[in-house]
GROMACS .gro file of C-alpha atoms in nm:
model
  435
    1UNK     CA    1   2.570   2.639   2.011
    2UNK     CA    2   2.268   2.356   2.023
    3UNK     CA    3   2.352   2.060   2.181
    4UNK     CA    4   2.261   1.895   1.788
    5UNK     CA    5   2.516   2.113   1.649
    6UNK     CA    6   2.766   2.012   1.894
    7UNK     CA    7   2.719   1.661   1.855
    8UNK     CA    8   2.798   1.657   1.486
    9UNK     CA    9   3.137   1.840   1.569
   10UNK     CA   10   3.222   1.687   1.865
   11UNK     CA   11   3.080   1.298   1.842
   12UNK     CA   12   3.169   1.045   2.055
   13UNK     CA   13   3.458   0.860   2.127
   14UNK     CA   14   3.533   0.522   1.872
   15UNK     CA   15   3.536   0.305   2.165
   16UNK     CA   16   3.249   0.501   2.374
   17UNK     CA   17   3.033   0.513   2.056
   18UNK     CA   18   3.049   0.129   1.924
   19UNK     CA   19   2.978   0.075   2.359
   20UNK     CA   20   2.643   0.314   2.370
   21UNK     CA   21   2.569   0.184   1.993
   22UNK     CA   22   2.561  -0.174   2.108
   23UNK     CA   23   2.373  -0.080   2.413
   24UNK     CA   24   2.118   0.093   2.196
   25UNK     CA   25   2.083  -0.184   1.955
   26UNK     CA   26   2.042  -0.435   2.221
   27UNK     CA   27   1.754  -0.236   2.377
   28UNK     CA   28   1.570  -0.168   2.026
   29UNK     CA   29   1.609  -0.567   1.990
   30UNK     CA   30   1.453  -0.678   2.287
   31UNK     CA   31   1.101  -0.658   2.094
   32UNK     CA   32   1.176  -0.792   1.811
   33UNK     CA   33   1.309  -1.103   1.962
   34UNK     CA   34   0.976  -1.130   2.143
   35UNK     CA   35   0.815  -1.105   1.809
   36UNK     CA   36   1.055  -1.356   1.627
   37UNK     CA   37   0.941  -1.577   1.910
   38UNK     CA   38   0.590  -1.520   1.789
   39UNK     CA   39   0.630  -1.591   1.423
   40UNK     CA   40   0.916  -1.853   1.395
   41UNK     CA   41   0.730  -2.106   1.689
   42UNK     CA   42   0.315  -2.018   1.568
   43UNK     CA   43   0.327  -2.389   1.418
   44UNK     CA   44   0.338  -2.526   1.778
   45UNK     CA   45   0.166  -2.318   1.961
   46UNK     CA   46  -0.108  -2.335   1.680
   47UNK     CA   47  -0.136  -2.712   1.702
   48UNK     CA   48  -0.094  -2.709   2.148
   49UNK     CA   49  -0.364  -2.475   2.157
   50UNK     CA   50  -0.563  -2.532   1.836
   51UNK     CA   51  -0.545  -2.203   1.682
   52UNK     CA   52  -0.561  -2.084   1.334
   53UNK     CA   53  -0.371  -1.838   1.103
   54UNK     CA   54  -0.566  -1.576   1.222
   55UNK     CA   55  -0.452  -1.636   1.536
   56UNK     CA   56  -0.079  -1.470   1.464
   57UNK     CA   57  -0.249  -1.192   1.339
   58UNK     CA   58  -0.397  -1.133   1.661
   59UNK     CA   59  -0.062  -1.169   1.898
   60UNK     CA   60   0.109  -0.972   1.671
   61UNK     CA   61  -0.204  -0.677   1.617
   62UNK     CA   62  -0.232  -0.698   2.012
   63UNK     CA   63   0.095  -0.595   2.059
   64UNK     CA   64   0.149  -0.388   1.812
   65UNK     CA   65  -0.155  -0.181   1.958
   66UNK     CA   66  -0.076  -0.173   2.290
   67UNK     CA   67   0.274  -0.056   2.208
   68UNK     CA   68   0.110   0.239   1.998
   69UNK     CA   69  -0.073   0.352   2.362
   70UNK     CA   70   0.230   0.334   2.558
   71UNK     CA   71   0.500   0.443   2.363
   72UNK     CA   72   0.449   0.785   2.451
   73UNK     CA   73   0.397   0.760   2.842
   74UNK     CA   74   0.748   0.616   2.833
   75UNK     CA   75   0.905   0.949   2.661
   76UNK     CA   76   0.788   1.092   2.900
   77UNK     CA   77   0.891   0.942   3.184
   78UNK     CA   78   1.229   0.983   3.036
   79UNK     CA   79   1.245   1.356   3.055
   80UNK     CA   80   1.110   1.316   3.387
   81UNK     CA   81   1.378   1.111   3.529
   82UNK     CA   82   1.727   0.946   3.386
   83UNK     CA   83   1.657   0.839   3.000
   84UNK     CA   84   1.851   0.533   3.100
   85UNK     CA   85   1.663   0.396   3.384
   86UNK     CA   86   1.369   0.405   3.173
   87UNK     CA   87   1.530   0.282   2.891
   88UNK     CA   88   1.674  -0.042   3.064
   89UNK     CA   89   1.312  -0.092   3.231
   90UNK     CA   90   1.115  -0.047   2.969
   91UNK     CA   91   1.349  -0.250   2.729
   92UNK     CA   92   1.528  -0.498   3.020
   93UNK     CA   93   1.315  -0.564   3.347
   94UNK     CA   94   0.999  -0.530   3.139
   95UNK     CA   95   1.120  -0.912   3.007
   96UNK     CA   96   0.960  -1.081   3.323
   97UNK     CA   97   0.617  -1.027   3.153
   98UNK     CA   98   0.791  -1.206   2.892
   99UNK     CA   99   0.883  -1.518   3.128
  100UNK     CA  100   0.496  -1.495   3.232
  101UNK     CA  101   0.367  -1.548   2.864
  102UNK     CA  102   0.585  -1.846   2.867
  103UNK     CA  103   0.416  -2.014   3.154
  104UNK     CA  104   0.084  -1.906   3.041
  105UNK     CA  105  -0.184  -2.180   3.017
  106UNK     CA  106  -0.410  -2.079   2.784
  107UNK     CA  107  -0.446  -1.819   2.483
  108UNK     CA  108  -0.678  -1.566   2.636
  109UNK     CA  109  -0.360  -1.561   2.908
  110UNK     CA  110  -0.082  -1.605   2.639
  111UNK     CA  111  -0.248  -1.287   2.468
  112UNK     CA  112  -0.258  -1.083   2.796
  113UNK     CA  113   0.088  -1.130   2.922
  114UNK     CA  114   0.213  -1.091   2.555
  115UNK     CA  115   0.069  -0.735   2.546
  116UNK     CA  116   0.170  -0.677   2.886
  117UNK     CA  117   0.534  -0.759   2.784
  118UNK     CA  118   0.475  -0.526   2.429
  119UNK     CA  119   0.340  -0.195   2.664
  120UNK     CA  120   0.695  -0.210   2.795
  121UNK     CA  121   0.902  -0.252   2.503
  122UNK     CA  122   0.750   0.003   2.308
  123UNK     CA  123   0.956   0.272   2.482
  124UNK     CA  124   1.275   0.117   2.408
  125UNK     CA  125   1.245   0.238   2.031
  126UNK     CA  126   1.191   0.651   2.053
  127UNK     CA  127   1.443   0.654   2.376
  128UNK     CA  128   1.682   0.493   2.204
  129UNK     CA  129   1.626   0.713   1.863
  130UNK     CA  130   1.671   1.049   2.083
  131UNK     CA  131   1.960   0.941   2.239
  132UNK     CA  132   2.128   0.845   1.947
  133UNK     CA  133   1.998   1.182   1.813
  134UNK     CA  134   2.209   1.292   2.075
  135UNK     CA  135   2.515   1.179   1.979
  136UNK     CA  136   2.533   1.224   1.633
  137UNK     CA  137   2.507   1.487   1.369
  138UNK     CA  138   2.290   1.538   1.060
  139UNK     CA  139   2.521   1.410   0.835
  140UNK     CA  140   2.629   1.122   1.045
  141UNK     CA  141   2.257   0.990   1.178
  142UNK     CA  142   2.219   0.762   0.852
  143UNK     CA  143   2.483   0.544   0.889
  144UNK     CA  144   2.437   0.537   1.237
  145UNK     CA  145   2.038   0.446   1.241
  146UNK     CA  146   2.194   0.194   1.026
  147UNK     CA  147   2.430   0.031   1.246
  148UNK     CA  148   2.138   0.010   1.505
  149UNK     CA  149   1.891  -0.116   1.312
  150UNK     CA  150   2.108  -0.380   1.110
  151UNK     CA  151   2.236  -0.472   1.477
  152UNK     CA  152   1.882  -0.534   1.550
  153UNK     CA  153   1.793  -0.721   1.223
  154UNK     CA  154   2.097  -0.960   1.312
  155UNK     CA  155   2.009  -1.051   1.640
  156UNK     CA  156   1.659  -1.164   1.505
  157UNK     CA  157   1.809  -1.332   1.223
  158UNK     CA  158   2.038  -1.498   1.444
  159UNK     CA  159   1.819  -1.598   1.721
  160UNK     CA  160   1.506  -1.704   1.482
  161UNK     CA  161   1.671  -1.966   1.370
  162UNK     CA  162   1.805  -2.108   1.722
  163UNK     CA  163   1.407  -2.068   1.770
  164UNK     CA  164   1.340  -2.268   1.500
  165UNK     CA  165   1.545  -2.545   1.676
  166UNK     CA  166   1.290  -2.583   1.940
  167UNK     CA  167   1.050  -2.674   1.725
  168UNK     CA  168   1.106  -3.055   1.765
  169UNK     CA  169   0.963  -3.024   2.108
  170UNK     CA  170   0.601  -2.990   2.150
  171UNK     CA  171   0.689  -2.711   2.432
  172UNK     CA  172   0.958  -2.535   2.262
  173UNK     CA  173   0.761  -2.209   2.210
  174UNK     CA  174   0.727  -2.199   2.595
  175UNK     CA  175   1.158  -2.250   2.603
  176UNK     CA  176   1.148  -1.999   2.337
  177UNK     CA  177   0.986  -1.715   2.578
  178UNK     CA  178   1.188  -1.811   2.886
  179UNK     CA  179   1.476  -1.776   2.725
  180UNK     CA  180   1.386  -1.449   2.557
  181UNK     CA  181   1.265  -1.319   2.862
  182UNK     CA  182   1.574  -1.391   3.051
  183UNK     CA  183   1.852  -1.221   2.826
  184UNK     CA  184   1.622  -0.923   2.828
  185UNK     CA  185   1.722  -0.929   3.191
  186UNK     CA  186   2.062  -0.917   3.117
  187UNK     CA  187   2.019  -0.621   2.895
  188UNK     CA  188   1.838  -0.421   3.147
  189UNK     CA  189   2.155  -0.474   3.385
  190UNK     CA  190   2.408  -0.360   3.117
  191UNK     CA  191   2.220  -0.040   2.981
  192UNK     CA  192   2.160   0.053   3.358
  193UNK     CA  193   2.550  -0.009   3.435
  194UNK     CA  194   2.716   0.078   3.119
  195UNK     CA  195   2.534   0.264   2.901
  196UNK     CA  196   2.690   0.625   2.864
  197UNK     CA  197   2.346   0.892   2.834
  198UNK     CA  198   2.444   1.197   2.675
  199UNK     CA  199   2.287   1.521   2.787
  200UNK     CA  200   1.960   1.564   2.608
  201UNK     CA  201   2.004   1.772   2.302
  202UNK     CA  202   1.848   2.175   2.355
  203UNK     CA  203   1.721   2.370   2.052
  204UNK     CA  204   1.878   2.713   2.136
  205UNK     CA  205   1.619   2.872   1.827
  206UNK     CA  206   1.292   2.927   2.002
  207UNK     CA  207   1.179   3.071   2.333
  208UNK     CA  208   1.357   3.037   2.693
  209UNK     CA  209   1.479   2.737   2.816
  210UNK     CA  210   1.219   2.688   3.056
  211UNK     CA  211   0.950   2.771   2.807
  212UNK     CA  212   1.082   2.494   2.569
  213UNK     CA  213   1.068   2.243   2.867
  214UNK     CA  214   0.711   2.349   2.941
  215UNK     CA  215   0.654   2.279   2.589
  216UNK     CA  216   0.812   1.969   2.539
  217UNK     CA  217   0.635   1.825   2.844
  218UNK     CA  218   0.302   1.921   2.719
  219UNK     CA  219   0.204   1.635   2.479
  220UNK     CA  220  -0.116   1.843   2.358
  221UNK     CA  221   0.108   2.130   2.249
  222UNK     CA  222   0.388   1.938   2.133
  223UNK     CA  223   0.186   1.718   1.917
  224UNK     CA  224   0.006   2.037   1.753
  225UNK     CA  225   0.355   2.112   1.676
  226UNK     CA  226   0.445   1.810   1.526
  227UNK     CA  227   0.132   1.791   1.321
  228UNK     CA  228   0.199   2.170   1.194
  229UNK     CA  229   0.466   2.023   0.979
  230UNK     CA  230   0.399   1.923   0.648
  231UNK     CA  231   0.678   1.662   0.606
  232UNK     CA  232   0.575   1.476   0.969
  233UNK     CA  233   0.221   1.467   0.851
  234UNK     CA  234   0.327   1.320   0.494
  235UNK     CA  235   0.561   1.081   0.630
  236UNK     CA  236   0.282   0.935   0.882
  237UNK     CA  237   0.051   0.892   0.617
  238UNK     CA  238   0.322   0.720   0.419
  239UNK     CA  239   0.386   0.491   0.718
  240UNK     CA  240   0.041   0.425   0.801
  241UNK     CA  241  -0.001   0.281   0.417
  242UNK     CA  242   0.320   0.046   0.474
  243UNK     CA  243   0.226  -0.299   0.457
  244UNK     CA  244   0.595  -0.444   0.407
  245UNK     CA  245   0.663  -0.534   0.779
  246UNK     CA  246   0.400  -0.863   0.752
  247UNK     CA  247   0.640  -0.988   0.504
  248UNK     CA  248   0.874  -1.143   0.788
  249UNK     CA  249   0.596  -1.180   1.025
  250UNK     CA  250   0.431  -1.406   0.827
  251UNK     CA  251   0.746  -1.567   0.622
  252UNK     CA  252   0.775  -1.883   0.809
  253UNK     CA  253   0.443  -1.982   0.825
  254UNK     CA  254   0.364  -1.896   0.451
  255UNK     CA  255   0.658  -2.145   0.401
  256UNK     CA  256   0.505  -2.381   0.610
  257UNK     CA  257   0.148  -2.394   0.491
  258UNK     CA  258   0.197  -2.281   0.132
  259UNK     CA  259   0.484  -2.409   0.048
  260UNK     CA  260   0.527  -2.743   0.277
  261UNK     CA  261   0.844  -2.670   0.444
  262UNK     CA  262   0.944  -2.786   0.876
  263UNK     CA  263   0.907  -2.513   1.074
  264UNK     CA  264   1.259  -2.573   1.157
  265UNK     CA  265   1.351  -2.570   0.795
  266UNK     CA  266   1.100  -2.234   0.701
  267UNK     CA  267   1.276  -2.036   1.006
  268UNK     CA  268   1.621  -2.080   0.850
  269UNK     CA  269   1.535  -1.759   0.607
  270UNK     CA  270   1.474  -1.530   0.919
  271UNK     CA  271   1.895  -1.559   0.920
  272UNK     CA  272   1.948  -1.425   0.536
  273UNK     CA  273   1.649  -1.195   0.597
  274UNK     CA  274   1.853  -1.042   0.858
  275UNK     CA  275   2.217  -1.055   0.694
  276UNK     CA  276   2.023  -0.836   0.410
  277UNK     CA  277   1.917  -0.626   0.637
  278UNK     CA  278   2.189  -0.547   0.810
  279UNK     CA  279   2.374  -0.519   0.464
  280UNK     CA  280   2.085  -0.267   0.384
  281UNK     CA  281   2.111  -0.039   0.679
  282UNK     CA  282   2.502  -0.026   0.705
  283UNK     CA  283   2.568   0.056   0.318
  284UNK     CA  284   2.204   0.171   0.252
  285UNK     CA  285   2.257   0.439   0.555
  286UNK     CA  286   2.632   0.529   0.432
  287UNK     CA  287   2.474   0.597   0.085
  288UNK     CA  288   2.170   0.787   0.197
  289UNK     CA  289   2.446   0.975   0.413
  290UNK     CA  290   2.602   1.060   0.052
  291UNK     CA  291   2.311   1.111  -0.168
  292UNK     CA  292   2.222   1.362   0.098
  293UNK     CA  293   2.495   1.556   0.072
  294UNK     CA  294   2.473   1.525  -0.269
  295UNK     CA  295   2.096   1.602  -0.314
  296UNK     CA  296   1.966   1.797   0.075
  297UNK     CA  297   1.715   1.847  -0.065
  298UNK     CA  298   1.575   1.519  -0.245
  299UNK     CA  299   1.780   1.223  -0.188
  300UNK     CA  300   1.639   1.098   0.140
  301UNK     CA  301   1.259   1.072  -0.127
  302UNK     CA  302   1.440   0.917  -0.364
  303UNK     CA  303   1.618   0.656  -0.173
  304UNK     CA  304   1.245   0.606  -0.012
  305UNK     CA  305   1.077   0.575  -0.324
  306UNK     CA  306   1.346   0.310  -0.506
  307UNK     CA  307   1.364   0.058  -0.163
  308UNK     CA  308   0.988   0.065  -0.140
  309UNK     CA  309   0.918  -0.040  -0.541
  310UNK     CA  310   1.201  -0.290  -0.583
  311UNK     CA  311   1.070  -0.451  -0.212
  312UNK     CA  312   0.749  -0.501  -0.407
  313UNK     CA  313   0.951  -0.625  -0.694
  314UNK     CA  314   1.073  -0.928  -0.519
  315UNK     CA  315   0.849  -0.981  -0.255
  316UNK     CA  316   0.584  -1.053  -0.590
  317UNK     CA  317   0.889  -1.323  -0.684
  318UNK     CA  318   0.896  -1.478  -0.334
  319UNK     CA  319   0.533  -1.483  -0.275
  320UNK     CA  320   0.390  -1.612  -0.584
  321UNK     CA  321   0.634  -1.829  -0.757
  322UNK     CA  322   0.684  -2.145  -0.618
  323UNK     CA  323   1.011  -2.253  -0.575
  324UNK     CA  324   1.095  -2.604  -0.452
  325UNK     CA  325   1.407  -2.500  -0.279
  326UNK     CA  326   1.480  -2.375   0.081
  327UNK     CA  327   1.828  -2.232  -0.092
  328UNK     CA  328   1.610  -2.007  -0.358
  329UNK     CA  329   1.363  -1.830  -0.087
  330UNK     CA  330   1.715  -1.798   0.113
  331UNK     CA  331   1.789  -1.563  -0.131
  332UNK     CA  332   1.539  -1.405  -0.154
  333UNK     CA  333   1.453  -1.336   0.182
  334UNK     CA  334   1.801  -1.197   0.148
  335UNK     CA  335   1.725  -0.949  -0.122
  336UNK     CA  336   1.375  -0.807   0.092
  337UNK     CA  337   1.577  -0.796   0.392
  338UNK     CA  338   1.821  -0.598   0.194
  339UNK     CA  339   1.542  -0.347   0.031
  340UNK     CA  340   1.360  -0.379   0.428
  341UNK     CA  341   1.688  -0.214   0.606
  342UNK     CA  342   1.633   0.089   0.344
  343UNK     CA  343   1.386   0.245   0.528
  344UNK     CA  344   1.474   0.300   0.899
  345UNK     CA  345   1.805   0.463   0.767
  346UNK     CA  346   1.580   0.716   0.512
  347UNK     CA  347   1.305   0.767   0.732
  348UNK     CA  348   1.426   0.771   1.071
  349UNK     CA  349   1.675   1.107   0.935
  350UNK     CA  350   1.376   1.220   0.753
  351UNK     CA  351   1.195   1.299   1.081
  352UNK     CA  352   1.518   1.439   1.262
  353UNK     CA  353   1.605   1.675   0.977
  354UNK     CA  354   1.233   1.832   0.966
  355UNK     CA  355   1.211   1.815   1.367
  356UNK     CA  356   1.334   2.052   1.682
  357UNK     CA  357   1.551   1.846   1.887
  358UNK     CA  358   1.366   1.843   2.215
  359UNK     CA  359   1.044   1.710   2.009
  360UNK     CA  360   1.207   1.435   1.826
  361UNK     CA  361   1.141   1.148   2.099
  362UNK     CA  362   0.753   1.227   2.098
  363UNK     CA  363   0.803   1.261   1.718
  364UNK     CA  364   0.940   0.889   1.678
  365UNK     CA  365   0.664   0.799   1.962
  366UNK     CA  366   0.405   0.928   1.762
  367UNK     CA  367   0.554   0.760   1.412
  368UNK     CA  368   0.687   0.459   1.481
  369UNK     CA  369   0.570   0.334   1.807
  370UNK     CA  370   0.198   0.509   1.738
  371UNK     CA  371   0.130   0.500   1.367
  372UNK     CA  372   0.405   0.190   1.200
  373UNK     CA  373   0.223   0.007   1.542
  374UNK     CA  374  -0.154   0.102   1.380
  375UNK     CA  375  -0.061   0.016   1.075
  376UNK     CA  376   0.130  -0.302   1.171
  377UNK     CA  377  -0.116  -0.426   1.377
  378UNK     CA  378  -0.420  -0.379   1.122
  379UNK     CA  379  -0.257  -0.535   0.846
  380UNK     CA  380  -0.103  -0.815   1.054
  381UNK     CA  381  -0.464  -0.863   1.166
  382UNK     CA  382  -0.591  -0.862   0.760
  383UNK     CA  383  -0.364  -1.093   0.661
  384UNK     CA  384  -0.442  -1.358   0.925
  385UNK     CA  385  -0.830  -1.296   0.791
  386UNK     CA  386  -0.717  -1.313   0.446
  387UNK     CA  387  -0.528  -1.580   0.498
  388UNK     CA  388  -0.784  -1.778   0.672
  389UNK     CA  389  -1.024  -1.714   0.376
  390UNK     CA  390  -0.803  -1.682   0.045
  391UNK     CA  391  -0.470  -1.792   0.161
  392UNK     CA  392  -0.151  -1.658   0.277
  393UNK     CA  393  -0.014  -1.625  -0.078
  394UNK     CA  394  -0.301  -1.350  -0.189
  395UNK     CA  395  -0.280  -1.221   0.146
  396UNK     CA  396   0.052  -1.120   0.082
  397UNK     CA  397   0.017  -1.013  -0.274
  398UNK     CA  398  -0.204  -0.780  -0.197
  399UNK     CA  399  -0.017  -0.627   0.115
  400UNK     CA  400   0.267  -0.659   0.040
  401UNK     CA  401   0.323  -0.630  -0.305
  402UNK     CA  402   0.026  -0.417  -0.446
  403UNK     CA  403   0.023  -0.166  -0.095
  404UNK     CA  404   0.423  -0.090  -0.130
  405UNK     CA  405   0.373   0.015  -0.499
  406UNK     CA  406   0.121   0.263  -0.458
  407UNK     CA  407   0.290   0.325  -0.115
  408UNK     CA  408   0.628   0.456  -0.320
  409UNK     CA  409   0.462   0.603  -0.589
  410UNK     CA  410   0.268   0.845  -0.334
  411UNK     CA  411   0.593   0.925  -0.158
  412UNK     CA  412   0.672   1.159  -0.418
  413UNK     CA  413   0.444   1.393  -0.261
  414UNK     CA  414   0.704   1.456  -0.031
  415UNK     CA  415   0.963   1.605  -0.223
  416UNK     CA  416   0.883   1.985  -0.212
  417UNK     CA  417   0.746   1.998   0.194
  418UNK     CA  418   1.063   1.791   0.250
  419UNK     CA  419   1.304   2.069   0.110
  420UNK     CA  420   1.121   2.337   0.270
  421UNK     CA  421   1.102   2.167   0.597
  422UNK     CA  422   1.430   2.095   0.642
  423UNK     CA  423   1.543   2.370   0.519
  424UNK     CA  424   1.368   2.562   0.790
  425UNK     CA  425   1.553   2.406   1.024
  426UNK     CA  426   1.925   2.411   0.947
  427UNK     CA  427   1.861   2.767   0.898
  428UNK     CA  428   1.724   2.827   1.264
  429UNK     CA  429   2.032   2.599   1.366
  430UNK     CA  430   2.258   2.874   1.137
  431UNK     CA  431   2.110   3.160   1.323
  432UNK     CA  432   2.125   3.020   1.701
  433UNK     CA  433   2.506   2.970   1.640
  434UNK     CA  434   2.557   3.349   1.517
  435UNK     CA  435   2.674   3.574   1.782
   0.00000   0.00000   0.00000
């Protein structure tokens, strides 16, 4: 029996899954704290340093990047040696760099230490993603990747708008990092005490154990691999065309040059934002756990394709109607972050249905912390230019609105490599269990 078979008839304990679950979440959230840092306290650090809207762009491209290169050095260290040593160093004791960017003096050194910090954190994302692999099944992974991710989008909510109280000191960007920094400390210590690693899932359907090793070590080969099949190759291309993630990146200050709110009162949306997210994942990843069953062989696409058009539905409401109240953008921050939390629970089981299991890490390396990065960071870095020239509200409409349409209309292409795909695998996984 496969180690991925096993885990979706034997999964973890209640109490030993919501323990690892947390863990995992709490690793995965280290970097977006870092970035919620970033985005909710710009205003300051754009009038202590005399910077310009273009400016965000460039912390959050710069990290974004440097994540992309180092993502997959991490995965690899983690079949070298325990998964959660690297996982509570890369995600934990990586947060000193964070303290550092705090202290920093200047931008050139703010931008430095920032991507320092960001190399680190990228390899808390695809570790994380393989172990939880690991300890669920195929029909269990959506509502799980939804747990984590929703976890994740409520600790930013939660925390963005704690950041947003340090905004009535001129240094309160620099408290902002320190104190980031410094709980990612803490999580390093409880992932490296607590966290309970599963033994790393084995595809029992190709070649000698030893062989597969071999193979998953190599990234050249594995990569060819990965880029052999059709779905992967789709579903990068799909991802490198999402422009959706600026939305929250930018939020705040659009509501603070655009629309005239405080900085403290702009960051209270990051809160809804993340409530709707974490509504999204937990019922969107139950549901896509049910259409699933109910369709196997489209209703992962379809989920994809609804979440990405109605996300361009209201962000066009939010970005280019003017509303006068703090209360209306509340909501709708709500409603994107509810449409946002769709798509780690539909893609993230897209790529571990059409994936071995011993590739999956460089898989998610390669698509999230490689490509979503590239594609992150450029249109982070076009928006700040846009933004600069035409304004943050065109900026916007034209990445985030305009992009995510054609985005979901072009996701029907994957429809018939997705059935074949994954078909191909559940029957290898049928075979290997045959005597």
């Amino acid at each position: 029996m496969t180690m991925d078979t096993a885990a979706a008839s034997a999964p973890p304990s209640r109490a030993k899954g919501r323990k690892n679950l947390t863990l995992l979440t709490a690793s995965t959230a280290m970097d977006n704290a870092e970035s919620s840092v970033a985005t909710v306290l710009f205003p300051l650090m754009r009038e202590a340093m005399g910077l310009s809207s273009s400016a965000l762009g460039t912390i959050v491209a710069v990290g974004k990047v440097v994540g992309m290169v180092s993502g997959i050095p991490w995965v690899f260290l983690a079949r070298r040696y325990p998964r959660k040593v690297v996982l509570a160093t890369c995600s934990g004791f990586w947060g000193v760099w964070v303290i550092a960017a705090g202290l920093s003096t200047s931008f050139t050194q703010f931008v430095i230490l920032y991507a320092i910090a960001a190399a680190g954190f990228a390899g808390a994302g695809p570790i994380a993603l393989e172990i939880l692999g690991d300890m669920y099944g195929d029909s269990r992974r959506g509502g799980a990747t939804g747990l984590l991710y929703g976890g994740v989008a409520l600790i930013a909510g939660v925390s963005a708008p704690l950041f947003g109280l340090l905004s009535h000191s001129a240094d309160g960007w620099r408290y902002g990092y320190l104190a980031s920094g410094t709980v990612c400390l803490l999580v390093g210590l409880l992932i490296l005490t607590l966290l309970d690693d599963p033994v790393p899932a084995r595809d029992d359907t190709g070649p000698a154990l030893d062989a597969i090793e071999r193979k998953a070590r190599s990234i050249r080969i594995g990569l060819r691999e990965l880029i052999g099949i059709s779905t992967f190759r789709l579903i990068l291309v799909q991802r490198l065309c999402s422009g959706q993630n600026v939305m929250m990146s930018f939020g705040v200050v659009f509501l603070v040059e655009e629309r005239g709110f405080s900085t403290a009162t702009a960051s209270i949306v990051a809160l809804p934002f993340a409530v709707g997210y974490l509504t999204g994942t937990i019922l969107g990843g139950r549901a896509n756990d049910r259409v699933h069953r109910l369709r196997p062989r489209s209703g992962r696409i379809v989920m994809l394709q609804a979440s990405q058009l109605a996300f361009a539905a209201i962000a066009f409401v939010t970005t280019q109607v003017a509303w006068g109240s703090i209360a209306v953008y509340a909501v709708l921050f709500a409603l994107l972050g509810l449409l946002q939390g769709q798509v780690p629970v539909v893609n993230r089981p897209l790529i571990m249905s059409v994936v071995r299991p011993e590739l999956r890490a460089l898989a998610f390396a390669v698509s999230v912390t490689t490509v979503e990065a590239l594609a992150y960071a450029g249109y982070a870095l076009l928006v700040g230019r846009l933004g600069d020239t035409i304004g943050l509200q065109e900026a916007l409409l034209i990445i985030t609105v305009l992009l995510t349409v054609a985005n979901g209309l072009a996701s029907a292409a994957l429809y018939r490599p997705y059935a074949r795909d994954s078909a191909a695998i559940a029957e290898a996984r049928t075979r290997s269990l045959k005597p």
